[in-house]
Amino acid sequence: MAQSYDAIVIGGGHNGLVTAAYLARAGKKVLVLERRHVLGGAAVTEEVFPGFRFSVCSYVVSLLRPEIIRELDLPRHGLEILPLDGTFTPMPNRDHLWRMSDHARTRREIYRHSPTDAEAYDEYSKAMVDMARFVKPILSMVPPDPFSFDLAGFGRLLEMGNRFRGLARTSQHNLVQLMTMSAADMLDQWFETDVLKATMSASGIIGTFLGVRSPGTAYVLLHHYMGEIDGAFRSWGFSRGGTGAISLAIAGAAQEAGVEIRTDAAVARVRTRNGKATGVVMANGDEIEARLVVSSADPRVTFVKLCEPGILPAEFLADVNHFKYRGSSGKVNLALDGLPDFKCMPGPGAHLRGAISISPAVEYMERAYDDAKYGDFSRRPYIDMVIPSLTDPSVAPPGKHVLSCFVQYAPYKLREGTWDEKREAFGDTVVDTVSEYAPNLKKLILHRQVLTPLDLEREWSLSEGNIFQGELSLEQLFFLRPVAGWARYRTPLRNLYMCGSATHPGGGIMGAPGRIAALEILKDWDRGKVA
Ligand SMILES: Cc1cc2nc3c(=O)[nH]c(=O)nc-3n(C[C@H](O)[C@H](O)[C@H](O)COP(=O)(O)OP(=O)(O)OC[C@H]3O[C@@H](n4cnc5c(N)ncnc54)[C@H](O)[C@@H]3O)c2cc1C
């Protein structure tokens, strides 16, 4: 046992790297071990086909915490966020809805569909900003534990209660609705234009096995809206060089602080002695010692696969086994010989530079879910597309483009057959669906990569292919993420911590779980609890 560290971080996704960077900046000797050949986890850029670099999984960014960008000085390490201008929704009747970052232009566009909705849009935007402001501090907070006697936690709960009481009556009302309603029902209260409600409701179902009419999805909508009130661009953006460039910028900051990073380094087991984590055993049999281990993998991987049987309390493992993954998304990445030409707005133009959403009607969205509910992928799926090569030409050869399609629903559990048998049929369905709106697409395709939930599980260790390491549903958030009583980055195994998206505040390229986990670990260190 030659090697010894203060901390080993399992997983070189962006959260693992954030944790490592903060620990090293506090003077700890840190090692990051990543199973794959490349860093980034689900925030990764890979040259899937020669000359074409894809943000293979996550493709847009908005929630990356400003304090992390600042404290780790990420721009100096190569982070550059380019604006993603708006969302374009083509419609089957050759009309479209195009919401832009410019509020006034969006308002005019909505007016074209419904003057009443244009009025309501102003009010809605204000209400969402109010609610996001209320909820946002929670993103940087250690969740209080209502199940234990924790004075600091009670203080935080009390403060939230007081802030709630300080909200205007309508905001209080809106917030309660948001916590309890479906995205579509909530939007029905504000708007009448079907395509507007369908496109907006899509944010409520990303990464969940729920439909736009399922209660609880309104809150997820707010979670995704939150980034829009951050920072300079007030909206979603691309990272130059793909989302992997975010992870690499964090890795750069971590290495500068002294972190050692190894790829192609799969951990097989967390090593324990006397009920404490003492390091890891690698897949090749090597053992590496550390005073503590932090896992950025999801709870099933961390506690069921990497921890020795019998080491964790049965009650805790039962809760871990109840944590819901239920992956529901797939990804289709296309290398293109040119740009798709939309029937409703022919030719190239700014509408191709933002997100392009195949979400023509609320019923379309709900029917897409119906297929998944009964164990099939959606015959007519919801698709969120981006063409990053228009904003960042470095990712494709001159004149060529990369098109990334995020797709729902692709249920992990199929009623018939396997994903290995159905992968290409799923890819065909996605291409056929987009081709209904942009008929030239098929002849532009040079290469195609289709990722099913099974691929996300196999290649990225995301259990059941859940893109957020576990559903972002209300019953799995805040002090319940991942497990009641263990939502504060600590685990029942002493010196084993968690820091990935399965912990508060959840998934997305945020870095928040990684940062809060590191600060909590450092507190334990200061209090002498790491032994
Ligand atoms: C298809 C898809 C699309 C998405 N789209 C977006 C988007 O557009 N915007 C957005 O904000 N978010 C998006 N997300 C979510 C976001 O990418 C994730 O929530 C986030 O990247 C997770 O980061 P993480 O560091 O917590 O975990 P991960 O990225 O899951 O990292 C965990 C790492 O641990 C490694 N690992 C696991 N087991 C071991 C082991 N035994 N030994 C060593 N290493 C191990 C894994 O290989 C992985 O690299 C998307 C995710 C997916 C999958």
Coordinates of C-alpha atoms and ligand atoms in Angstrom, one line a residue:
M1 CA 0.0 0.0 0.0
A2 CA 2.3 2.7 -1.3
Q3 CA -0.2 5.3 -2.1
S4 CA -2.1 7.4 0.5
Y5 CA -4.3 10.5 0.2
D6 CA -6.4 12.7 2.4
A7 CA -9.4 12.2 0.1
I8 CA -10.3 10.0 -2.8
V9 CA -13.1 11.2 -5.1
I10 CA -14.8 8.5 -7.0
G11 CA -15.9 9.8 -10.4
G12 CA -14.5 12.7 -12.5
G13 CA -17.9 14.1 -13.5
H14 CA -18.2 17.9 -12.9
N15 CA -19.4 17.5 -9.3
G16 CA -16.6 15.2 -8.3
L17 CA -14.1 17.6 -9.8
V18 CA -15.7 20.5 -8.0
T19 CA -15.4 18.7 -4.6
A20 CA -11.8 17.8 -5.4
A21 CA -10.9 21.4 -6.2
Y22 CA -12.4 22.8 -3.0
L23 CA -10.8 20.1 -0.8
A24 CA -7.4 20.7 -2.4
R25 CA -7.7 24.5 -2.1
A26 CA -8.2 23.8 1.6
G27 CA -4.8 22.1 1.6
K28 CA -5.9 18.4 1.3
K29 CA -4.1 15.9 -0.8
V30 CA -6.8 14.7 -3.2
L31 CA -7.0 12.0 -5.9
V32 CA -9.9 11.8 -8.4
L33 CA -10.5 8.4 -10.0
E34 CA -12.6 8.3 -13.2
R35 CA -13.8 5.0 -14.7
R36 CA -14.0 6.3 -18.3
H37 CA -11.2 7.3 -20.6
V38 CA -12.3 10.9 -20.4
L39 CA -13.3 13.3 -17.7
G40 CA -16.7 15.0 -17.4
G41 CA -19.3 12.2 -16.7
A42 CA -22.5 13.4 -18.2
A43 CA -20.9 16.8 -18.9
V44 CA -18.5 15.6 -21.6
T45 CA -17.3 16.4 -25.1
E46 CA -16.2 13.6 -27.3
E47 CA -15.1 13.4 -30.9
V48 CA -17.7 10.7 -31.7
F49 CA -17.0 10.8 -35.5
P50 CA -13.8 12.2 -37.0
G51 CA -14.0 16.0 -37.0
F52 CA -17.4 16.1 -35.1
R53 CA -17.2 16.9 -31.4
F54 CA -20.4 16.3 -29.5
S55 CA -21.7 17.3 -26.1
V56 CA -22.6 13.6 -25.9
C57 CA -25.0 13.8 -23.0
S58 CA -25.8 17.2 -21.5
Y59 CA -25.8 19.9 -24.1
V60 CA -26.8 23.3 -22.6
V61 CA -25.9 25.0 -19.4
S62 CA -27.6 27.6 -17.2
L63 CA -27.5 26.5 -13.6
L64 CA -23.7 26.4 -13.1
R65 CA -23.4 28.3 -9.8
P66 CA -21.8 31.7 -10.2
E67 CA -19.9 31.3 -6.9
I68 CA -18.1 28.3 -8.3
I69 CA -17.2 30.1 -11.6
R70 CA -15.8 32.9 -9.4
E71 CA -14.1 31.0 -6.7
L72 CA -12.4 28.5 -9.1
D73 CA -11.7 31.3 -11.6
L74 CA -13.1 29.1 -14.3
P75 CA -12.9 31.6 -17.2
R76 CA -9.1 31.5 -16.7
H77 CA -9.2 27.7 -17.0
G78 CA -11.1 28.0 -20.3
L79 CA -14.7 28.3 -19.5
E80 CA -16.7 30.4 -22.0
I81 CA -20.4 30.4 -22.1
L82 CA -22.0 31.4 -25.4
P83 CA -25.6 32.6 -25.4
L84 CA -28.3 30.2 -26.7
D85 CA -30.9 32.5 -28.1
G86 CA -34.4 31.3 -27.4
T87 CA -36.6 28.4 -28.3
F88 CA -38.2 27.8 -31.7
T89 CA -41.2 25.4 -31.9
P90 CA -42.2 24.4 -35.4
M91 CA -45.9 23.5 -35.8
P92 CA -47.5 21.0 -38.1
N93 CA -49.7 23.7 -39.7
R94 CA -46.5 25.5 -40.9
D95 CA -46.8 28.1 -38.3
H96 CA -44.3 28.4 -35.4
L97 CA -43.7 29.8 -32.0
W98 CA -40.3 31.5 -31.4
R99 CA -39.5 32.7 -27.9
M100 CA -36.3 34.7 -27.8
S101 CA -34.1 36.0 -25.0
D102 CA -35.4 39.5 -25.8
H103 CA -38.6 39.8 -23.7
A104 CA -40.2 42.4 -26.0
R105 CA -39.7 40.4 -29.2
T106 CA -41.1 37.3 -27.4
R107 CA -44.1 39.2 -26.3
R108 CA -44.8 40.4 -29.9
E109 CA -44.5 36.8 -31.1
I110 CA -46.9 35.5 -28.4
Y111 CA -49.3 38.4 -29.3
R112 CA -49.4 37.0 -32.8
H113 CA -50.9 33.8 -31.3
S114 CA -53.0 35.4 -28.6
P115 CA -53.1 39.0 -27.3
T116 CA -54.4 37.7 -24.0
D117 CA -51.4 35.5 -23.6
A118 CA -49.0 38.3 -24.4
E119 CA -50.4 40.2 -21.5
A120 CA -50.3 37.1 -19.3
Y121 CA -46.7 36.4 -20.3
D122 CA -45.4 39.6 -18.6
E123 CA -47.2 38.7 -15.4
Y124 CA -46.1 35.0 -15.6
S125 CA -42.4 36.0 -16.1
K126 CA -42.6 38.3 -13.0
A127 CA -44.2 35.6 -11.0
M128 CA -41.6 33.0 -12.0
V129 CA -38.8 35.4 -11.2
D130 CA -40.3 36.0 -7.7
M131 CA -40.7 32.3 -7.1
A132 CA -37.2 31.5 -8.4
R133 CA -35.8 34.2 -6.1
F134 CA -37.5 32.6 -3.2
V135 CA -36.4 29.0 -4.0
K136 CA -32.9 29.9 -5.3
P137 CA -31.0 30.3 -2.0
I138 CA -32.0 26.7 -1.3
L139 CA -29.6 25.7 -4.1
S140 CA -26.6 26.8 -2.0
M141 CA -28.0 25.5 1.3
V142 CA -27.2 22.4 3.2
P143 CA -30.7 20.8 3.6
P144 CA -32.0 21.0 7.1
D145 CA -32.8 17.6 8.6
P146 CA -36.3 17.8 10.1
F147 CA -35.8 14.2 11.4
S148 CA -33.0 15.1 13.8
F149 CA -32.3 17.7 16.5
D150 CA -30.3 20.1 14.5
L151 CA -30.3 23.7 15.7
A152 CA -28.7 25.1 12.6
G153 CA -31.1 23.2 10.4
F154 CA -34.1 24.5 12.4
G155 CA -32.7 28.0 12.0
R156 CA -32.6 27.6 8.2
L157 CA -36.2 26.2 8.1
L158 CA -37.3 29.1 10.3
E159 CA -35.6 31.6 8.0
M160 CA -37.4 30.0 4.9
G161 CA -40.7 30.2 6.8
N162 CA -40.1 33.8 7.5
R163 CA -39.2 34.5 3.9
F164 CA -42.3 32.7 2.8
R165 CA -44.4 34.9 5.1
G166 CA -42.7 37.9 3.7
L167 CA -43.9 37.1 0.1
A168 CA -46.9 38.8 -1.4
R169 CA -50.1 36.8 -1.0
T170 CA -50.2 36.0 -4.8
S171 CA -46.6 34.7 -4.7
Q172 CA -47.4 32.5 -1.7
H173 CA -50.4 31.1 -3.6
N174 CA -48.3 30.6 -6.8
L175 CA -45.6 28.8 -4.8
V176 CA -48.0 26.3 -3.2
Q177 CA -49.5 25.6 -6.7
L178 CA -46.1 25.1 -8.1
M179 CA -45.2 22.5 -5.5
T180 CA -48.4 20.6 -6.0
M181 CA -49.7 21.0 -9.6
S182 CA -48.8 19.6 -12.9
A183 CA -46.9 21.8 -15.3
A184 CA -49.7 21.7 -17.9
D185 CA -52.4 22.5 -15.3
M186 CA -50.4 25.3 -13.9
L187 CA -49.8 26.8 -17.3
D188 CA -53.5 26.4 -18.2
Q189 CA -54.2 28.9 -15.5
W190 CA -52.0 31.5 -17.3
F191 CA -52.3 30.9 -21.0
E192 CA -54.6 29.7 -23.8
T193 CA -52.1 29.0 -26.7
D194 CA -51.6 25.3 -26.9
V195 CA -48.1 25.3 -28.5
L196 CA -46.9 27.9 -25.9
K197 CA -48.1 25.7 -23.0
A198 CA -46.7 22.5 -24.6
T199 CA -43.3 24.0 -25.1
M200 CA -43.1 25.6 -21.6
S201 CA -44.4 22.5 -19.9
A202 CA -41.6 20.5 -21.4
S203 CA -39.2 21.8 -18.8
G204 CA -41.4 20.1 -16.2
I205 CA -40.7 16.6 -17.5
I206 CA -37.0 16.6 -18.3
G207 CA -35.4 13.6 -16.7
T208 CA -38.6 12.4 -14.9
F209 CA -40.9 9.5 -15.7
L210 CA -43.8 11.8 -15.5
G211 CA -46.1 13.5 -18.0
V212 CA -46.9 17.2 -18.4
R213 CA -50.2 16.5 -16.7
S214 CA -48.6 14.6 -13.7
P215 CA -48.8 16.5 -10.4
G216 CA -45.4 17.8 -9.2
T217 CA -44.0 18.6 -12.6
A218 CA -44.7 22.3 -12.1
Y219 CA -41.9 22.5 -9.6
V220 CA -39.4 20.9 -12.0
L221 CA -40.3 23.6 -14.4
L222 CA -39.2 26.2 -11.9
H223 CA -36.0 24.2 -11.2
H224 CA -35.1 24.6 -14.9
Y225 CA -36.2 28.2 -15.0
M226 CA -34.0 29.1 -12.1
G227 CA -30.8 29.6 -14.1
E228 CA -32.5 32.2 -16.2
I229 CA -32.3 34.8 -13.5
D230 CA -28.6 34.2 -13.0
G231 CA -25.6 36.0 -14.4
A232 CA -25.1 37.9 -17.6
F233 CA -27.1 36.0 -20.2
R234 CA -30.3 35.4 -18.2
S235 CA -30.8 32.2 -20.1
W236 CA -29.4 28.9 -21.2
G237 CA -26.1 28.9 -23.0
F238 CA -23.6 26.7 -24.8
S239 CA -20.1 26.1 -23.5
R240 CA -17.5 26.7 -26.1
G241 CA -16.0 23.3 -26.9
G242 CA -19.1 21.5 -25.6
T243 CA -20.2 20.8 -22.0
G244 CA -17.0 18.8 -21.5
A245 CA -15.1 22.1 -21.6
I246 CA -16.9 23.0 -18.3
S247 CA -15.6 19.8 -16.7
L248 CA -12.1 20.4 -18.1
A249 CA -12.1 24.0 -16.8
I250 CA -13.0 22.6 -13.3
A251 CA -10.3 19.9 -13.7
G252 CA -7.8 22.6 -14.6
A253 CA -8.7 24.5 -11.4
A254 CA -8.5 21.3 -9.4
Q255 CA -5.1 20.4 -10.8
E256 CA -3.8 23.8 -10.2
A257 CA -4.8 23.4 -6.5
G258 CA -2.8 20.1 -6.5
V259 CA -5.4 17.5 -7.3
E260 CA -4.2 14.3 -9.0
I261 CA -6.6 13.0 -11.6
R262 CA -6.6 9.5 -13.1
T263 CA -8.8 8.3 -16.0
D264 CA -9.4 4.7 -17.0
A265 CA -9.4 4.2 -13.2
A266 CA -12.5 2.2 -12.2
V267 CA -13.1 1.8 -8.5
A268 CA -14.3 -1.8 -7.6
R269 CA -14.9 -1.3 -3.9
V270 CA -14.8 1.1 -1.1
R271 CA -12.2 -0.3 1.4
T272 CA -13.3 -0.4 5.0
R273 CA -11.8 -1.1 8.4
N274 CA -13.6 -1.0 11.8
G275 CA -16.7 0.4 10.2
K276 CA -14.9 3.3 8.5
A277 CA -14.0 3.9 4.9
T278 CA -10.2 3.8 4.5
G279 CA -9.7 4.0 0.8
V280 CA -10.6 2.1 -2.4
V281 CA -9.8 -1.1 -4.2
M282 CA -9.4 -0.6 -7.9
A283 CA -10.8 -2.8 -10.6
N284 CA -7.2 -4.0 -11.3
G285 CA -6.8 -5.0 -7.7
D286 CA -4.7 -2.0 -6.6
E287 CA -5.5 -0.6 -3.2
I288 CA -5.3 3.1 -2.5
E289 CA -5.5 4.4 1.1
A290 CA -7.2 7.7 2.1
R291 CA -8.6 9.3 5.2
L292 CA -11.9 9.7 3.5
V293 CA -13.7 8.7 0.3
V294 CA -16.2 10.9 -1.5
S295 CA -18.4 9.2 -4.2
S296 CA -19.9 11.3 -7.0
A297 CA -21.7 8.2 -8.4
D298 CA -25.4 7.6 -7.7
P299 CA -26.6 5.8 -4.6
R300 CA -27.1 2.4 -6.2
V301 CA -23.6 2.4 -7.5
T302 CA -22.1 3.8 -4.3
F303 CA -23.9 1.8 -1.7
V304 CA -25.0 -1.4 -3.5
K305 CA -22.2 -2.0 -5.9
L306 CA -19.1 -0.4 -4.3
C307 CA -19.8 -1.1 -0.6
E308 CA -19.2 -4.5 0.9
P309 CA -22.5 -6.3 1.7
G310 CA -23.4 -6.1 5.4
I311 CA -21.4 -2.9 6.1
L312 CA -24.4 -0.6 5.8
P313 CA -27.5 -0.6 8.0
A314 CA -30.3 -2.7 6.4
E315 CA -32.8 0.1 6.9
F316 CA -30.6 2.6 5.1
L317 CA -30.1 0.1 2.2
A318 CA -33.9 -0.4 2.0
D319 CA -34.3 3.4 1.5
V320 CA -31.5 3.4 -1.0
N321 CA -33.2 0.6 -2.9
H322 CA -36.4 2.7 -3.0
F323 CA -34.8 5.7 -4.5
K324 CA -36.3 6.1 -8.0
Y325 CA -34.3 6.3 -11.2
R326 CA -36.7 5.2 -13.9
G327 CA -34.7 6.7 -16.8
S328 CA -37.0 8.2 -19.4
S329 CA -34.7 10.0 -21.8
G330 CA -32.5 9.2 -24.8
K331 CA -30.1 11.2 -27.0
V332 CA -29.6 11.1 -30.7
N333 CA -26.5 13.0 -32.0
L334 CA -26.2 13.6 -35.7
A335 CA -23.3 14.7 -37.8
L336 CA -24.7 16.7 -40.7
D337 CA -23.6 17.8 -44.1
G338 CA -25.6 21.0 -43.9
L339 CA -28.4 22.7 -42.0
P340 CA -32.0 21.4 -41.6
D341 CA -34.5 23.4 -43.5
F342 CA -37.8 23.9 -41.6
K343 CA -41.0 24.0 -43.7
C344 CA -42.4 26.7 -41.4
M345 CA -39.3 29.0 -41.7
P346 CA -37.2 27.9 -44.7
G347 CA -33.5 28.7 -44.9
P348 CA -30.8 29.4 -42.4
G349 CA -31.4 32.0 -39.7
A350 CA -31.3 32.9 -36.0
H351 CA -34.1 30.4 -35.3
L352 CA -31.6 27.6 -35.7
R353 CA -29.2 29.0 -33.2
G354 CA -31.3 28.4 -30.1
A355 CA -33.2 25.4 -28.9
I356 CA -35.6 23.8 -31.4
S357 CA -38.5 22.1 -29.6
I358 CA -40.7 19.4 -31.1
S359 CA -43.6 20.1 -28.7
P360 CA -46.5 21.2 -30.9
A361 CA -49.4 20.6 -28.4
V362 CA -50.0 19.6 -24.8
E363 CA -51.9 16.5 -26.0
Y364 CA -48.9 15.5 -28.1
M365 CA -46.7 15.7 -25.0
E366 CA -49.1 13.7 -22.9
R367 CA -49.5 11.0 -25.6
A368 CA -45.7 10.7 -25.8
Y369 CA -45.8 9.9 -22.1
D370 CA -48.7 7.4 -22.6
D371 CA -46.4 5.2 -24.8
A372 CA -43.7 5.2 -22.1
K373 CA -46.2 4.5 -19.3
Y374 CA -46.9 1.2 -21.0
G375 CA -43.3 0.3 -21.7
D376 CA -42.6 1.6 -25.2
F377 CA -40.6 4.5 -26.5
S378 CA -42.7 7.4 -27.7
R379 CA -43.9 6.9 -31.3
R380 CA -44.0 10.7 -31.6
P381 CA -41.5 11.9 -29.0
Y382 CA -40.8 15.3 -27.4
I383 CA -37.5 16.4 -28.8
D384 CA -35.3 19.3 -27.7
M385 CA -32.6 20.0 -30.4
V386 CA -29.6 22.3 -30.6
I387 CA -27.1 22.9 -33.4
P388 CA -24.0 24.1 -31.4
S389 CA -21.8 24.3 -34.5
L390 CA -23.7 27.4 -35.5
T391 CA -22.6 29.2 -32.4
D392 CA -19.3 27.4 -31.9
P393 CA -17.8 26.4 -35.3
S394 CA -14.9 24.6 -33.5
V395 CA -17.1 21.5 -33.0
A396 CA -17.6 20.5 -36.7
P397 CA -15.6 20.7 -39.9
P398 CA -16.2 23.8 -42.1
G399 CA -19.7 23.7 -43.7
K400 CA -20.8 20.7 -41.5
H401 CA -22.8 20.7 -38.4
V402 CA -23.6 18.8 -35.2
L403 CA -27.2 18.4 -34.2
S404 CA -28.0 17.1 -30.8
C405 CA -31.5 15.7 -30.0
F406 CA -32.6 15.2 -26.4
V407 CA -35.6 12.8 -26.5
Q408 CA -38.4 11.8 -24.2
Y409 CA -39.7 9.3 -23.7
A410 CA -37.3 6.4 -23.8
P411 CA -38.3 4.2 -20.7
Y412 CA -35.5 2.1 -19.3
K413 CA -37.8 -0.8 -18.8
L414 CA -39.3 -1.9 -22.1
R415 CA -42.5 -4.1 -22.2
E416 CA -41.2 -6.1 -25.2
G417 CA -37.7 -6.7 -26.5
T418 CA -34.5 -5.0 -25.3
W419 CA -32.9 -1.7 -26.0
D420 CA -30.1 -3.4 -27.9
E421 CA -32.8 -4.6 -30.3
K422 CA -34.7 -1.4 -30.4
R423 CA -31.9 1.2 -30.4
E424 CA -31.9 1.9 -34.2
A425 CA -35.7 1.8 -34.4
F426 CA -35.7 4.5 -31.7
G427 CA -33.1 6.5 -33.7
D428 CA -35.3 6.2 -36.8
T429 CA -38.4 7.4 -34.9
V430 CA -36.5 10.5 -33.8
V431 CA -35.2 11.3 -37.3
D432 CA -38.6 10.6 -38.8
T433 CA -40.3 12.9 -36.3
V434 CA -37.9 15.8 -37.0
S435 CA -38.1 15.2 -40.7
E436 CA -41.8 15.9 -40.6
Y437 CA -40.8 19.5 -39.9
A438 CA -37.5 19.6 -41.7
P439 CA -37.8 17.2 -44.7
N440 CA -34.2 17.6 -45.9
L441 CA -32.8 16.2 -42.6
K442 CA -32.4 12.6 -43.7
K443 CA -30.2 13.3 -46.7
L444 CA -27.9 15.5 -44.5
I445 CA -27.0 12.8 -42.0
L446 CA -23.4 11.7 -42.3
H447 CA -23.3 9.8 -39.0
R448 CA -25.7 9.0 -36.2
Q449 CA -25.2 8.1 -32.5
V450 CA -28.2 6.8 -30.6
L451 CA -28.0 6.7 -26.8
T452 CA -30.7 4.8 -24.9
P453 CA -31.2 4.7 -21.1
L454 CA -29.4 1.3 -21.2
D455 CA -26.4 3.0 -22.9
L456 CA -26.4 5.7 -20.2
E457 CA -26.3 3.1 -17.5
R458 CA -23.6 1.0 -19.2
E459 CA -21.3 3.8 -20.3
W460 CA -21.9 6.5 -17.7
S461 CA -22.9 4.3 -14.7
L462 CA -26.2 6.2 -14.5
S463 CA -28.5 3.6 -12.9
E464 CA -31.5 2.9 -15.1
G465 CA -30.3 5.6 -17.3
N466 CA -31.6 8.5 -15.2
I467 CA -29.9 11.6 -16.5
F468 CA -29.9 13.3 -13.0
Q469 CA -28.7 10.2 -11.0
G470 CA -32.2 9.8 -9.7
E471 CA -35.5 11.4 -10.6
L472 CA -35.9 15.1 -9.8
S473 CA -39.4 14.6 -8.3
L474 CA -40.6 16.4 -5.2
E475 CA -40.4 13.3 -3.0
Q476 CA -36.7 13.0 -3.9
L477 CA -35.6 16.6 -3.3
F478 CA -34.1 18.7 -0.6
F479 CA -33.9 16.8 2.8
L480 CA -35.1 13.7 1.0
R481 CA -32.3 13.5 -1.6
P482 CA -31.2 10.8 -1.8
V483 CA -32.5 9.3 1.5
A484 CA -34.4 10.9 4.5
G485 CA -31.9 11.4 7.3
W486 CA -28.9 11.2 5.0
A487 CA -29.3 14.3 2.8
R488 CA -26.3 16.1 4.0
Y489 CA -23.5 14.4 2.0
R490 CA -22.6 12.1 4.9
T491 CA -23.4 8.4 4.9
P492 CA -23.9 5.8 7.6
L493 CA -20.4 4.6 6.8
R494 CA -18.0 6.9 8.6
N495 CA -15.6 8.7 6.3
L496 CA -17.7 7.9 3.2
Y497 CA -19.4 11.0 1.7
M498 CA -21.5 11.7 -1.4
C499 CA -21.1 14.7 -3.7
G500 CA -22.9 14.0 -7.0
S501 CA -26.3 14.9 -8.6
A502 CA -28.1 12.3 -6.4
T503 CA -27.5 14.7 -3.5
H504 CA -29.1 18.1 -2.9
P505 CA -29.8 20.2 -5.0
G506 CA -29.8 17.6 -7.7
G507 CA -29.0 17.2 -11.3
G508 CA -27.9 19.6 -14.1
I509 CA -24.6 21.1 -14.7
M510 CA -24.7 23.1 -11.4
G511 CA -21.7 22.1 -9.4
A512 CA -23.7 22.9 -6.3
P513 CA -23.7 19.4 -4.8
G514 CA -20.0 19.1 -5.3
R515 CA -19.3 22.5 -3.6
I516 CA -21.7 22.1 -0.7
A517 CA -20.3 18.5 -0.1
A518 CA -16.7 19.8 0.0
L519 CA -17.6 22.5 2.5
E520 CA -19.4 20.0 4.7
I521 CA -16.5 17.6 4.6
L522 CA -14.1 20.4 5.6
K523 CA -16.4 21.3 8.5
D524 CA -16.2 17.7 9.7
W525 CA -12.4 17.8 9.3
D526 CA -12.2 21.0 11.4
R527 CA -14.4 19.4 14.1
G528 CA -12.1 16.3 14.2
K529 CA -14.8 14.0 12.8
V530 CA -12.5 12.6 10.1
A531 CA -10.5 10.0 11.8
Ligands
LIG1 C1 -28.4 12.6 -21.9 C2 -28.3 13.7 -20.8 C3 -28.6 15.0 -21.1 C4 -28.5 16.0 -20.2 N1 -28.7 17.3 -20.5 C5 -28.4 18.3 -19.7 C6 -28.4 19.6 -20.1 O1 -28.6 20.0 -21.3 N2 -28.1 20.6 -19.1 C7 -27.8 20.3 -17.8 O2 -27.6 21.2 -17.0 N3 -27.8 19.0 -17.4 C8 -28.1 18.0 -18.3 N4 -28.0 16.7 -17.9 C9 -27.7 16.4 -16.5 C10 -26.2 16.7 -16.1 O3 -25.4 16.4 -17.2 C11 -25.9 15.8 -14.9 O4 -26.8 16.0 -13.9 C12 -24.5 16.2 -14.4 O5 -23.5 16.2 -15.4 C13 -24.1 15.1 -13.4 O6 -22.8 15.4 -12.9 P1 -22.2 14.6 -11.7 O7 -20.8 15.0 -11.5 O8 -23.1 14.8 -10.5 O9 -22.3 13.1 -12.1 P2 -21.8 12.3 -13.4 O10 -21.7 13.2 -14.5 O11 -22.8 11.2 -13.5 O12 -20.4 11.8 -12.9 C14 -20.2 10.6 -12.2 C15 -18.9 10.0 -12.7 O13 -18.5 8.9 -11.8 C16 -17.9 8.0 -12.7 N5 -18.0 6.7 -12.0 C17 -19.1 5.9 -11.7 N6 -18.7 4.8 -11.1 C18 -17.4 4.8 -11.0 C19 -16.4 3.9 -10.5 N7 -16.8 2.8 -9.9 N8 -15.1 4.3 -10.5 C20 -14.7 5.4 -11.1 N9 -15.6 6.3 -11.6 C21 -16.9 6.0 -11.6 C22 -18.7 8.0 -13.9 O14 -18.0 7.4 -15.0 C23 -19.0 9.5 -14.1 O15 -17.9 10.1 -14.8 C24 -28.0 15.7 -18.9 C25 -27.6 14.4 -18.6 C26 -27.7 13.4 -19.6 C27 -27.3 12.0 -19.2

